[in-house]
């Protein structure tokens, strides 16, 4: 928080100069608090030249500017897709309970998001083998869910895909 305040204080000298545009890029979960800090630290009630963007919002803007027309889903929509994927594949589960709760869907969605963010696709994930039976059973069930989730996702993009496309666009520059 102190670092953010320090960065925001650097804006103070040009906060009233509308020819100078300021962009604060923050992790998504800190965008609202950073916006509040901008107003509190600078002692202003409105601004036309200071923007706070979460990384996902920045990524979507860059993707749009690159001319890519994409459909995005939110984290909540992603959880709903995970639930649908689990409902469709639960008959083949060897580890997970067939009683699918919101909490389980949330944890599976977080796990799939981490897997996807690591660049592990469905086929690579499916090819993972381990000798420990309990872990092997979990991987089996996750693999089923992952494949069905990707099928249900279709052409839409979830947060990990947005960030992967964003990273590719940055690397190609």
Coordinates of C-alpha atoms in Angstrom, one line a residue:
X1 CA 0.0 0.0 0.0
X2 CA 2.9 2.4 0.8
X3 CA 4.4 1.6 -2.6
X4 CA 1.1 2.4 -4.3
X5 CA 0.9 5.7 -2.4
X6 CA 4.4 6.6 -3.4
X7 CA 3.7 6.0 -7.1
X8 CA 0.4 8.0 -6.9
X9 CA 2.3 10.9 -5.2
X10 CA 4.5 11.1 -8.3
X11 CA 1.3 12.0 -10.3
X12 CA 0.6 15.0 -8.1
X13 CA 2.8 17.5 -10.0
X14 CA 0.8 16.9 -13.3
X15 CA -2.6 15.9 -12.0
X16 CA -4.2 19.1 -13.3
X17 CA -2.4 19.1 -16.7
X18 CA -4.8 17.4 -19.0
X19 CA -2.2 17.0 -21.7
X20 CA -0.5 14.4 -19.5
X21 CA -2.2 11.1 -19.3
X22 CA -1.5 8.7 -16.3
X23 CA -2.1 5.0 -16.4
X24 CA -1.8 2.9 -13.2
X25 CA -1.7 -0.9 -14.0
X26 CA -2.4 -3.1 -11.0
X27 CA -3.4 -6.6 -10.3
X28 CA -7.2 -7.0 -10.9
X29 CA -8.1 -7.4 -7.3
X30 CA -6.4 -4.1 -6.4
X31 CA -8.0 -1.8 -9.0
X32 CA -10.8 -0.5 -6.8
X33 CA -8.6 0.3 -3.8
X34 CA -6.0 1.9 -6.1
X35 CA -8.7 4.1 -7.6
X36 CA -9.7 5.2 -4.1
X37 CA -6.1 5.8 -3.2
X38 CA -5.7 8.1 -6.2
X39 CA -8.5 10.3 -5.0
X40 CA -7.4 10.2 -1.3
X41 CA -3.6 10.7 -1.9
X42 CA -4.1 13.4 -4.5
X43 CA -6.9 15.1 -2.6
X44 CA -9.1 15.2 -5.7
X45 CA -12.8 14.4 -6.3
X46 CA -12.6 13.7 -10.0
X47 CA -10.1 13.2 -12.8
X48 CA -9.9 13.1 -16.6
X49 CA -6.3 12.2 -17.0
X50 CA -5.7 9.3 -14.5
X51 CA -6.8 5.8 -15.3
X52 CA -6.4 2.7 -13.1
X53 CA -6.6 -0.6 -15.0
X54 CA -6.4 -4.2 -13.8
X55 CA -4.2 -6.4 -15.9
X56 CA -7.1 -8.3 -17.4
X57 CA -8.8 -5.1 -18.5
X58 CA -5.5 -3.9 -20.0
X59 CA -5.1 -7.2 -21.8
X60 CA -8.6 -7.0 -23.3
X61 CA -7.9 -3.4 -24.5
X62 CA -4.6 -4.5 -26.1
X63 CA -6.3 -7.5 -27.7
X64 CA -9.0 -5.3 -29.1
X65 CA -6.5 -2.7 -30.4
X66 CA -4.7 -5.6 -32.2
X67 CA -7.9 -6.2 -34.1
X68 CA -8.8 -9.5 -32.5
X69 CA -12.5 -9.9 -32.0
X70 CA -12.9 -12.1 -28.9
X71 CA -15.7 -13.2 -26.7
X72 CA -14.8 -13.2 -23.0
X73 CA -16.2 -15.0 -20.0
X74 CA -16.0 -13.8 -16.4
X75 CA -14.7 -15.9 -13.5
X76 CA -18.3 -16.6 -12.5
X77 CA -19.2 -17.8 -16.0
X78 CA -16.1 -19.9 -15.8
X79 CA -17.3 -21.5 -12.6
X80 CA -20.6 -22.2 -14.2
X81 CA -18.9 -23.9 -17.1
X82 CA -16.8 -26.0 -14.7
X83 CA -20.0 -27.0 -12.9
X84 CA -21.6 -28.1 -16.3
X85 CA -18.4 -29.9 -17.2
X86 CA -18.4 -31.7 -13.9
X87 CA -22.1 -32.6 -14.3
X88 CA -21.4 -34.1 -17.7
X89 CA -18.4 -36.1 -16.6
X90 CA -19.3 -37.1 -13.1
X91 CA -20.4 -40.6 -14.1
X92 CA -16.7 -41.3 -15.0
X93 CA -15.2 -39.9 -11.8
X94 CA -12.9 -42.2 -9.8
X95 CA -12.0 -39.7 -7.1
X96 CA -14.3 -36.7 -6.9
X97 CA -17.7 -36.9 -5.3
X98 CA -20.6 -37.0 -7.6
X99 CA -22.3 -34.4 -5.3
X100 CA -21.0 -31.2 -6.9
X101 CA -21.1 -28.1 -4.7
X102 CA -20.2 -24.5 -5.4
X103 CA -17.1 -24.7 -3.3
X104 CA -15.8 -27.8 -5.2
X105 CA -16.5 -26.0 -8.5
X106 CA -14.7 -22.9 -7.3
X107 CA -11.6 -25.0 -6.3
X108 CA -11.6 -27.0 -9.6
X109 CA -11.9 -23.7 -11.5
X110 CA -8.9 -22.2 -9.7
X111 CA -6.9 -25.4 -10.4
X112 CA -7.8 -25.4 -14.1
X113 CA -7.0 -21.7 -14.3
X114 CA -3.5 -22.4 -12.8
X115 CA -3.0 -25.3 -15.2
X116 CA -4.0 -23.2 -18.2
X117 CA -1.9 -20.3 -17.0
X118 CA 1.1 -22.6 -16.9
X119 CA 0.6 -23.4 -20.6
X120 CA -0.5 -27.0 -20.0
X121 CA -3.1 -28.0 -22.6
X122 CA -5.7 -30.7 -22.4
X123 CA -3.7 -33.3 -24.3
X124 CA -0.5 -32.6 -22.3
X125 CA -2.4 -32.8 -19.0
X126 CA -4.1 -36.0 -20.1
X127 CA -0.7 -37.5 -20.8
X128 CA 0.6 -37.0 -17.2
X129 CA 1.0 -40.2 -15.3
X130 CA 1.9 -40.8 -11.6
X131 CA 2.4 -43.9 -9.6
X132 CA 0.6 -42.7 -6.5
X133 CA -3.0 -44.0 -6.8
X134 CA -4.8 -41.2 -5.0
X135 CA -3.1 -38.5 -7.1
X136 CA -3.6 -40.5 -10.2
X137 CA -7.4 -40.7 -9.5
X138 CA -7.5 -36.9 -9.0
X139 CA -5.6 -36.3 -12.2
X140 CA -8.0 -38.6 -14.1
X141 CA -11.0 -36.7 -12.9
X142 CA -9.4 -33.3 -13.5
X143 CA -8.5 -34.4 -17.0
X144 CA -12.1 -35.3 -17.8
X145 CA -13.3 -32.0 -16.4
X146 CA -10.6 -30.0 -18.2
X147 CA -11.4 -31.6 -21.6
X148 CA -15.2 -31.0 -21.2
X149 CA -14.6 -27.5 -19.9
X150 CA -12.6 -26.6 -23.0
X151 CA -15.3 -28.2 -25.2
X152 CA -18.0 -26.1 -23.5
X153 CA -15.8 -22.9 -23.6
X154 CA -15.6 -23.2 -27.4
X155 CA -14.4 -20.0 -29.0
X156 CA -14.8 -17.9 -25.9
X157 CA -11.8 -16.9 -23.8
X158 CA -11.4 -17.2 -20.0
X159 CA -8.9 -15.3 -17.9
X160 CA -5.9 -17.6 -18.6
X161 CA -6.5 -17.5 -22.3
X162 CA -6.8 -13.7 -22.3
X163 CA -3.4 -13.4 -20.5
X164 CA -1.8 -15.9 -22.8
X165 CA -3.0 -14.0 -25.9
X166 CA -1.9 -10.7 -24.3
X167 CA 1.6 -12.2 -23.6
X168 CA 1.8 -13.4 -27.2
X169 CA 1.0 -10.0 -28.5
X170 CA 3.6 -8.4 -26.3
X171 CA 6.3 -10.9 -27.3
X172 CA 5.5 -10.4 -31.0
X173 CA 6.2 -6.6 -30.7

